[in-house]
CSV table of C-alpha atoms and ligand atoms in Angstrom, one decimal:
chain,number,residue,atom,x,y,z
A,1,SER,CA,-244.2,48.9,38.0
A,2,VAL,CA,-243.6,52.7,38.6
A,3,LYS,CA,-244.6,53.6,42.1
A,4,TRP,CA,-244.7,57.5,42.1
A,5,GLY,CA,-244.6,59.8,45.0
A,6,LEU,CA,-246.7,63.2,44.5
A,7,ILE,CA,-244.8,66.4,45.7
A,8,GLY,CA,-247.1,68.9,46.1
A,9,SER,CA,-250.9,68.6,46.4
A,10,SER,CA,-251.7,71.1,43.5
A,11,THR,CA,-254.6,71.4,41.2
A,12,ILE,CA,-252.6,69.8,37.8
A,13,ALA,CA,-251.7,66.7,39.8
A,14,ARG,CA,-255.9,66.6,41.0
A,15,GLN,CA,-257.0,67.7,37.4
A,16,PHE,CA,-254.6,65.8,35.1
A,17,MET,CA,-251.5,63.8,36.5
A,18,ILE,CA,-253.1,61.5,38.4
A,19,ASP,CA,-255.0,60.1,35.9
A,20,ALA,CA,-252.6,60.0,33.7
A,21,ILE,CA,-250.5,58.2,36.1
A,22,ARG,CA,-253.4,55.7,36.4
A,23,ALA,CA,-253.7,55.3,33.2
A,24,GLN,CA,-250.5,53.1,33.1
A,25,PRO,CA,-250.9,49.8,33.0
A,26,ASP,CA,-247.6,50.0,35.1
A,27,GLY,CA,-248.3,52.8,37.2
A,28,GLU,CA,-249.2,53.8,40.8
A,29,ILE,CA,-249.6,56.3,43.3
A,30,SER,CA,-248.3,55.7,46.7
A,31,ALA,CA,-248.1,58.9,48.6
A,32,VAL,CA,-248.8,62.2,48.2
A,33,MET,CA,-246.5,64.8,50.2
A,34,SER,CA,-247.9,68.6,51.2
A,35,SER,CA,-246.1,70.6,53.5
A,36,ASN,CA,-249.6,70.5,55.4
A,37,PRO,CA,-250.7,68.0,57.3
A,38,GLU,CA,-254.0,68.5,57.0
A,39,ARG,CA,-253.9,68.9,53.4
A,40,ALA,CA,-251.9,66.0,53.1
A,41,MET,CA,-254.4,63.9,54.2
A,42,ALA,CA,-257.4,65.8,52.8
A,43,TYR,CA,-255.9,65.1,49.1
A,44,ALA,CA,-254.9,61.7,49.8
A,45,MET,CA,-258.3,61.1,51.5
A,46,GLU,CA,-260.0,62.9,47.8
A,47,ASN,CA,-257.7,61.3,45.8
A,48,GLY,CA,-257.5,58.0,46.6
A,49,ILE,CA,-254.2,57.7,47.4
A,50,PRO,CA,-253.4,55.2,50.5
A,51,ALA,CA,-250.4,57.4,51.7
A,52,ALA,CA,-250.0,61.4,53.7
A,53,VAL,CA,-246.9,62.6,54.5
A,54,SER,CA,-246.0,66.4,55.2
A,55,SER,CA,-242.2,66.0,55.2
A,56,LEU,CA,-239.7,65.2,51.9
A,57,ASP,CA,-237.3,62.9,53.8
A,58,ALA,CA,-240.7,60.7,54.6
A,59,LEU,CA,-241.8,61.0,51.1
A,60,LEU,CA,-238.3,60.5,50.2
A,61,GLY,CA,-238.0,57.1,52.3
A,62,SER,CA,-240.7,55.4,51.3
A,63,ASP,CA,-240.8,52.5,48.6
A,64,ILE,CA,-241.3,54.8,45.7
A,65,ASP,CA,-239.1,55.1,42.4
A,66,ALA,CA,-240.4,58.1,41.0
A,67,VAL,CA,-241.4,61.4,42.1
A,68,TYR,CA,-243.6,64.2,40.6
A,69,ILE,CA,-243.1,67.7,41.6
A,70,SER,CA,-246.0,70.2,41.2
A,71,THR,CA,-245.4,72.6,43.9
A,72,THR,CA,-244.8,76.2,43.4
A,73,ASN,CA,-241.9,77.1,40.7
A,74,GLU,CA,-239.2,78.2,43.9
A,75,LEU,CA,-239.9,74.8,45.5
A,76,HIS,CA,-238.7,72.5,42.4
A,77,PHE,CA,-235.2,73.0,42.3
A,78,GLU,CA,-234.3,71.4,45.8
A,79,GLN,CA,-236.6,69.4,46.0
A,80,ALA,CA,-235.5,67.7,42.6
A,81,LEU,CA,-231.9,67.4,44.5
A,82,ALA,CA,-233.4,65.9,47.3
A,83,ALA,CA,-235.1,63.4,45.0
A,84,ALA,CA,-231.8,62.9,43.2
A,85,ARG,CA,-229.9,62.6,45.9
A,86,ALA,CA,-232.4,59.3,47.1
A,87,GLY,CA,-232.0,57.5,43.9
A,88,LYS,CA,-235.7,58.4,42.6
A,89,HIS,CA,-236.4,58.9,39.1
A,90,VAL,CA,-238.0,62.7,38.4
A,91,LEU,CA,-240.8,64.3,36.8
A,92,CYS,CA,-240.8,67.9,37.1
A,93,GLU,CA,-243.3,70.5,36.4
A,94,LYS,CA,-242.4,73.9,34.2
A,95,PRO,CA,-240.1,76.0,34.9
A,96,LEU,CA,-237.7,73.6,36.4
A,97,ALA,CA,-236.7,76.1,38.6
A,98,LEU,CA,-235.9,79.9,39.0
A,99,THR,CA,-232.8,80.4,36.8
A,100,SER,CA,-231.3,78.2,34.3
A,101,ASP,CA,-228.2,77.7,36.1
A,102,ASP,CA,-230.2,75.9,38.9
A,103,ALA,CA,-232.0,74.0,36.4
A,104,ARG,CA,-228.4,73.1,34.9
A,105,LYS,CA,-227.8,72.1,38.4
A,106,MET,CA,-230.7,69.7,38.6
A,107,VAL,CA,-229.5,68.1,35.0
A,108,ALA,CA,-225.9,67.6,36.5
A,109,ALA,CA,-227.6,66.0,39.7
A,110,ALA,CA,-229.6,63.3,38.0
A,111,LYS,CA,-226.7,62.7,35.7
A,112,ALA,CA,-224.5,62.2,38.8
A,113,ALA,CA,-227.4,60.1,40.5
A,114,GLY,CA,-228.1,57.7,37.2
A,115,ILE,CA,-231.9,58.8,37.6
A,116,VAL,CA,-234.5,60.1,34.8
A,117,LEU,CA,-235.3,63.8,34.8
A,118,GLY,CA,-238.1,64.6,32.8
A,119,THR,CA,-240.1,68.1,32.3
A,120,ASN,CA,-243.4,68.4,32.2
A,121,HIS,CA,-244.1,70.4,29.1
A,122,HIS,CA,-247.2,68.5,28.1
A,123,LEU,CA,-247.5,70.4,24.4
A,124,ARG,CA,-244.7,68.4,22.9
A,125,ASN,CA,-247.3,65.4,23.8
A,126,ALA,CA,-250.4,66.9,22.0
A,127,GLY,CA,-251.3,65.0,18.6
A,128,ALA,CA,-252.0,68.6,17.0
A,129,HIS,CA,-248.2,69.7,17.3
A,130,ARG,CA,-246.6,66.2,16.6
A,131,ALA,CA,-248.8,66.4,13.6
A,132,MET,CA,-247.0,69.8,12.7
A,133,ARG,CA,-243.5,68.7,13.6
A,134,ASP,CA,-244.0,66.0,11.4
A,135,ALA,CA,-245.4,68.0,8.2
A,136,VAL,CA,-242.3,70.5,9.0
A,137,ALA,CA,-239.6,67.9,9.1
A,138,ALA,CA,-241.3,66.5,6.2
A,139,GLY,CA,-240.6,69.8,4.4
A,140,ARG,CA,-244.4,70.0,3.4
A,141,ILE,CA,-244.3,73.5,4.0
A,142,GLY,CA,-240.8,74.1,2.5
A,143,ASN,CA,-238.4,76.1,4.1
A,144,PRO,CA,-239.9,77.3,7.6
A,145,ILE,CA,-239.7,81.2,7.2
A,146,ALA,CA,-242.0,82.2,10.3
A,147,ALA,CA,-244.0,81.5,13.2
A,148,ARG,CA,-246.9,83.0,15.3
A,149,VAL,CA,-247.8,81.4,18.4
A,150,PHE,CA,-251.4,82.8,20.1
A,151,HIS,CA,-251.4,81.8,24.4
A,152,SER,CA,-253.1,84.3,25.7
A,153,VAL,CA,-255.9,83.2,28.0
A,154,TYR,CA,-258.0,84.1,30.8
A,155,LEU,CA,-256.0,82.9,34.4
A,156,PRO,CA,-259.4,80.3,36.0
A,157,GLU,CA,-260.6,82.9,39.1
A,158,ASN,CA,-259.3,79.3,41.2
A,159,LEU,CA,-255.7,79.7,40.2
A,160,GLN,CA,-255.4,83.3,40.4
A,161,GLY,CA,-252.8,82.9,43.8
A,162,TRP,CA,-249.1,82.6,43.5
A,163,ARG,CA,-248.9,83.3,39.9
A,164,ILE,CA,-250.0,87.2,40.2
A,165,THR,CA,-249.3,87.7,43.6
A,166,ARG,CA,-245.7,85.7,44.6
A,167,PRO,CA,-242.6,87.0,42.7
A,168,GLU,CA,-240.7,85.0,45.0
A,169,ALA,CA,-242.7,82.0,44.2
A,170,GLY,CA,-241.8,82.4,40.7
A,171,GLY,CA,-245.0,83.6,39.8
A,172,GLY,CA,-245.6,85.8,36.3
A,173,VAL,CA,-247.1,85.0,32.8
A,174,VAL,CA,-243.6,84.3,31.5
A,175,LEU,CA,-242.6,81.6,34.1
A,176,ASP,CA,-245.8,80.0,33.8
A,177,ILE,CA,-246.6,80.1,29.9
A,178,THR,CA,-243.6,81.7,27.7
A,179,VAL,CA,-241.6,78.5,29.1
A,180,HIS,CA,-244.5,76.6,27.0
A,181,ASP,CA,-244.6,78.4,23.6
A,182,ALA,CA,-240.1,78.2,23.5
A,183,ASP,CA,-240.3,75.0,24.4
A,184,THR,CA,-243.6,74.0,21.4
A,185,LEU,CA,-241.5,76.4,19.1
A,186,ARG,CA,-238.5,74.3,19.7
A,187,PHE,CA,-240.2,70.7,19.7
A,188,VAL,CA,-242.2,71.7,15.9
A,189,LEU,CA,-239.7,73.6,14.1
A,190,GLY,CA,-236.7,71.3,15.2
A,191,ASP,CA,-234.9,74.6,15.6
A,192,ASP,CA,-233.4,76.3,18.7
A,193,PRO,CA,-233.9,80.1,19.5
A,194,VAL,CA,-230.8,82.3,19.6
A,195,GLU,CA,-232.2,85.5,20.6
A,196,VAL,CA,-235.4,87.6,21.7
A,197,SER,CA,-237.2,90.7,22.4
A,198,ALA,CA,-240.1,91.0,24.7
A,199,PHE,CA,-242.2,93.6,26.0
A,200,THR,CA,-244.1,92.8,29.5
A,201,GLN,CA,-247.5,94.4,30.9
A,202,SER,CA,-249.3,94.4,34.0
A,203,ALA,CA,-252.8,94.8,32.8
A,204,GLY,CA,-254.6,94.6,35.7
A,205,MET,CA,-254.9,91.2,37.1
A,206,ALA,CA,-250.8,90.4,38.9
A,207,GLY,CA,-249.9,92.4,41.2
A,208,SER,CA,-246.2,92.9,43.0
A,209,GLY,CA,-244.3,93.7,40.2
A,210,LEU,CA,-245.4,91.2,38.1
A,211,GLU,CA,-246.6,90.4,34.3
A,212,ASP,CA,-250.0,89.2,33.0
A,213,GLY,CA,-249.2,89.4,29.9
A,214,ALA,CA,-246.0,89.3,27.4
A,215,MET,CA,-245.1,89.7,23.9
A,216,CYS,CA,-242.1,88.0,22.5
A,217,LEU,CA,-240.0,88.1,18.8
A,218,TRP,CA,-237.7,85.3,18.7
A,219,ARG,CA,-234.9,84.7,16.4
A,220,PHE,CA,-234.0,81.0,15.9
A,221,LYS,CA,-230.7,79.5,14.1
A,222,SER,CA,-231.9,78.9,10.7
A,223,GLY,CA,-232.7,82.6,10.4
A,224,LEU,CA,-236.6,81.8,11.2
A,225,ILE,CA,-238.3,84.6,12.9
A,226,ALA,CA,-241.3,84.0,15.5
A,227,GLN,CA,-243.7,86.0,17.5
A,228,SER,CA,-245.2,84.5,20.5
A,229,HIS,CA,-248.5,86.3,22.8
A,230,GLU,CA,-249.0,84.7,26.5
A,231,GLY,CA,-251.5,86.5,28.8
A,232,PHE,CA,-253.7,85.9,32.0
A,233,THR,CA,-256.0,88.4,31.2
A,234,THR,CA,-257.6,88.1,27.9
A,235,ARG,CA,-260.9,86.4,28.6
A,236,PHE,CA,-262.5,86.5,25.0
A,237,ALA,CA,-258.8,85.4,23.4
A,238,ASP,CA,-258.6,81.5,21.7
A,239,THR,CA,-255.5,80.4,20.5
A,240,GLY,CA,-253.5,79.4,17.5
A,241,PHE,CA,-250.1,78.5,16.4
A,242,GLU,CA,-249.1,79.1,12.8
A,243,VAL,CA,-245.6,78.5,10.7
A,244,HIS,CA,-245.4,79.6,7.1
A,245,GLY,CA,-242.6,78.3,4.7
A,246,SER,CA,-242.0,78.5,1.7
A,247,ARG,CA,-244.2,76.1,0.1
A,248,GLY,CA,-246.9,76.2,2.5
A,249,SER,CA,-248.3,77.6,5.7
A,250,LEU,CA,-249.6,75.0,8.8
A,251,ILE,CA,-252.6,76.9,10.5
A,252,ALA,CA,-253.4,75.5,13.9
A,253,ARG,CA,-256.3,76.7,16.0
A,254,ASP,CA,-257.2,75.9,19.4
A,255,VAL,CA,-254.0,74.4,20.0
A,256,MET,CA,-252.5,75.9,22.9
A,257,THR,CA,-254.2,74.1,25.6
A,258,GLN,CA,-254.1,71.2,28.4
A,259,LYS,CA,-256.7,69.3,26.0
A,260,PRO,CA,-256.1,66.7,23.3
A,261,ALA,CA,-258.0,69.3,20.6
A,262,GLY,CA,-257.9,71.7,18.3
A,263,SER,CA,-257.2,71.8,14.3
A,264,VAL,CA,-254.6,71.9,12.0
A,265,LEU,CA,-254.7,72.8,8.6
A,266,LEU,CA,-251.9,72.5,5.5
A,267,ARG,CA,-252.0,75.5,3.2
A,268,THR,CA,-250.2,75.0,-0.2
A,269,ALA,CA,-250.2,75.4,-3.8
A,270,SER,CA,-252.3,72.3,-4.2
A,271,GLY,CA,-254.7,73.5,-1.9
A,272,GLU,CA,-255.9,72.9,1.9
A,273,GLU,CA,-255.7,69.5,3.7
A,274,GLN,CA,-257.0,69.1,7.5
A,275,LEU,CA,-254.1,67.1,9.0
A,276,SER,CA,-255.6,64.0,10.9
A,277,PHE,CA,-253.9,63.2,14.4
A,278,ASP,CA,-254.7,61.2,17.6
A,279,ARG,CA,-256.5,62.5,20.6
A,280,GLU,CA,-254.8,60.7,23.2
A,281,ASP,CA,-254.7,63.1,26.9
A,282,LEU,CA,-251.3,64.6,26.3
A,283,TYR,CA,-250.4,64.0,29.6
A,284,THR,CA,-250.9,60.5,30.0
A,285,ARG,CA,-248.4,60.1,26.9
A,286,SER,CA,-246.0,62.2,28.7
A,287,VAL,CA,-245.9,59.6,31.7
A,288,ARG,CA,-246.1,56.9,29.3
A,289,GLY,CA,-243.3,58.2,27.6
A,290,PHE,CA,-241.9,58.7,30.9
A,291,HIS,CA,-242.1,55.1,32.0
A,292,ALA,CA,-240.0,54.2,29.4
A,293,ALA,CA,-236.9,56.3,30.1
A,294,VAL,CA,-237.6,54.9,33.4
A,295,ARG,CA,-237.3,51.5,32.0
A,296,GLY,CA,-234.4,52.7,29.7
A,297,GLU,CA,-236.2,53.0,26.5
A,298,GLY,CA,-235.2,56.4,25.3
A,299,GLN,CA,-235.7,59.9,26.8
A,300,PRO,CA,-238.8,61.1,28.1
A,301,PRO,CA,-240.8,63.5,25.6
A,302,ALA,CA,-239.3,66.4,27.6
A,303,THR,CA,-236.0,65.9,28.6
A,304,GLY,CA,-234.0,67.9,31.5
A,305,GLU,CA,-232.2,69.7,28.7
A,306,ASP,CA,-235.5,71.0,27.6
A,307,GLY,CA,-236.4,72.5,30.2
A,308,ILE,CA,-232.9,73.9,30.4
A,309,TRP,CA,-234.0,75.3,27.2
A,310,SER,CA,-237.3,76.5,27.6
A,311,LEU,CA,-236.0,78.3,31.4
A,312,ALA,CA,-233.2,80.1,29.6
A,313,SER,CA,-235.7,81.3,26.9
A,314,ALA,CA,-237.7,82.8,29.4
A,315,GLU,CA,-235.4,84.1,31.5
A,316,ALA,CA,-233.9,86.0,28.4
A,317,ALA,CA,-237.6,87.1,27.5
A,318,LEU,CA,-237.7,88.5,31.0
A,319,GLN,CA,-234.4,90.8,30.8
A,320,SER,CA,-234.8,91.8,27.4
A,321,ALA,CA,-238.4,92.7,29.0
A,322,ALA,CA,-236.7,94.8,32.0
A,323,SER,CA,-233.6,96.0,29.8
A,324,GLY,CA,-235.5,97.3,26.5
A,325,LYS,CA,-232.9,95.5,24.9
A,326,THR,CA,-232.8,92.6,22.5
A,327,VAL,CA,-231.1,89.5,24.3
A,328,LYS,CA,-228.8,86.5,23.3
A,329,ILE,CA,-230.0,82.8,24.8
A,330,ASP,CA,-227.4,80.8,26.0
A,331,PRO,CA,-228.7,77.0,27.6
A,332,LYS,CA,-224.8,76.4,28.2
A,333,LEU,CA,-225.0,73.2,27.4
B,1,LIG,P1,-251.4,74.8,42.7
B,1,LIG,O1,-251.6,76.5,43.5
B,1,LIG,O2,-252.6,74.2,42.5
B,1,LIG,O3,-250.8,74.2,43.7
B,1,LIG,C1,-249.6,74.8,44.5
B,1,LIG,C2,-248.9,74.5,45.3
B,1,LIG,O4,-250.1,75.0,46.6
B,1,LIG,C3,-249.3,73.0,46.3
B,1,LIG,O5,-248.2,72.3,46.2
B,1,LIG,C4,-249.9,73.2,47.6
B,1,LIG,O6,-248.6,73.3,48.6
B,1,LIG,C5,-250.1,74.5,47.8
B,1,LIG,N1,-251.4,74.8,47.9
B,1,LIG,C6,-252.4,74.1,47.6
B,1,LIG,N2,-253.7,74.4,48.2
B,1,LIG,C7,-253.5,75.1,49.2
B,1,LIG,C8,-254.2,76.0,50.2
B,1,LIG,N3,-255.7,75.7,50.3
B,1,LIG,N4,-253.3,76.8,51.0
B,1,LIG,C9,-252.7,77.0,50.8
B,1,LIG,N5,-251.2,76.5,50.0
B,1,LIG,C10,-252.1,75.6,48.8
B,1,LIG,O7,-250.5,75.2,41.4
B,1,LIG,P2,-251.0,74.7,39.9
B,1,LIG,O8,-251.0,73.2,39.9
B,1,LIG,O9,-251.7,75.6,39.5
B,1,LIG,O10,-249.4,74.2,39.5
B,1,LIG,C11,-248.4,73.7,40.4
B,1,LIG,C12,-246.8,73.6,39.3
B,1,LIG,O11,-247.4,72.4,37.9
B,1,LIG,C13,-246.8,74.9,38.9
B,1,LIG,O12,-245.4,74.7,38.6
B,1,LIG,C14,-246.7,75.2,37.9
B,1,LIG,O13,-246.2,76.0,36.8
B,1,LIG,C15,-247.1,73.7,37.1
B,1,LIG,N6,-248.4,73.6,35.8
B,1,LIG,C16,-248.1,72.5,34.8
B,1,LIG,C17,-249.1,72.5,34.1
B,1,LIG,C18,-248.8,72.0,32.7
B,1,LIG,O14,-249.8,71.7,32.0
B,1,LIG,N7,-247.5,71.7,32.3
B,1,LIG,C19,-250.4,73.5,34.2
B,1,LIG,C20,-250.6,73.5,35.4
B,1,LIG,C21,-249.3,74.1,36.3
B,1,LIG,P3,-248.7,71.9,49.4
B,1,LIG,O15,-248.2,70.7,48.3
B,1,LIG,O16,-247.5,71.9,50.2
B,1,LIG,O17,-249.6,71.3,49.9
């Protein structure tokens, strides 16, 4: 079995990851760590977790095999390094760190310690995105030419905290959502981005100079061009993802979400077909792949290297928005 320690009394763990771990036949949550002892205790009680601790040393010194890090973004780096040093496997939330330099150090530390490091890019685990990836890989749309990602949402009131107020915690929509879009594009296309040009905005929700909307233009190695739209402020938008190829188009709706929802339409000269795909919970599948990697069976669904790629992409988008120039993407892998 895999005994987990949670680092962070977070919303994402409460809403999705605790259930996803418990859905595994061999998954167990042993302890939660919060920086605040009362919050640790309350969170443990509320979620039926046997132990609550308020220091990283106490958590890493306890009988656990793996940690799930879902603290605010500036904390991931040091917490992951400490966990690797203690020989614990690490499933880390995105962005892995605030800079791709730090993310590379995390991957190096995981290698040196011989532990598994995964990035919790949930969308790779969506049936919809896997169906799109399979269709692209099977040549069903011919040569992919262009892609469009619609991922501008309304940040729920209970999450209108550090994401829109604290630059030092890694707030802003680019580190929050653009990382996911960069990863999902790489996953579905089986291709890597080489450069990005981005505009960002503050449309009334985020303060302290943080952006709450972004539009990015990406060029991929194959020559494919893509656009992505991320936002916190669009109350009435829906999400989608399209890939257009020389012989067909994939048109997915309501798929940039945490739920196993949405539809994927394949349109070609022979007509239209709704692709069928499994509706397993995304996070449950993410943890299952991570557990397999811990047993030595393959890689987690999104590796540390994938986390470096998504962060290097987001970093380049922020640099582009700040400079008004197109920026090369180099994960230095
Ligand atoms: P939350 O804001 O819910 O939690 C982040 C931290 O806030 C917690 O670790 C906790 O610190 C602190 N906190 C919680 N409650 C309070 C409080 N009442 N007062 C002060 N501090 C408090 O974050 P999210 O769950 O939204 O995000 C956490 C991480 O997960 C981020 O890195 C984010 O990018 C990622 N994420 C990933 C998603 C995905 O689908 N892959 C989806 C959502 C988020 P402490 O632990 O010290 O108590």
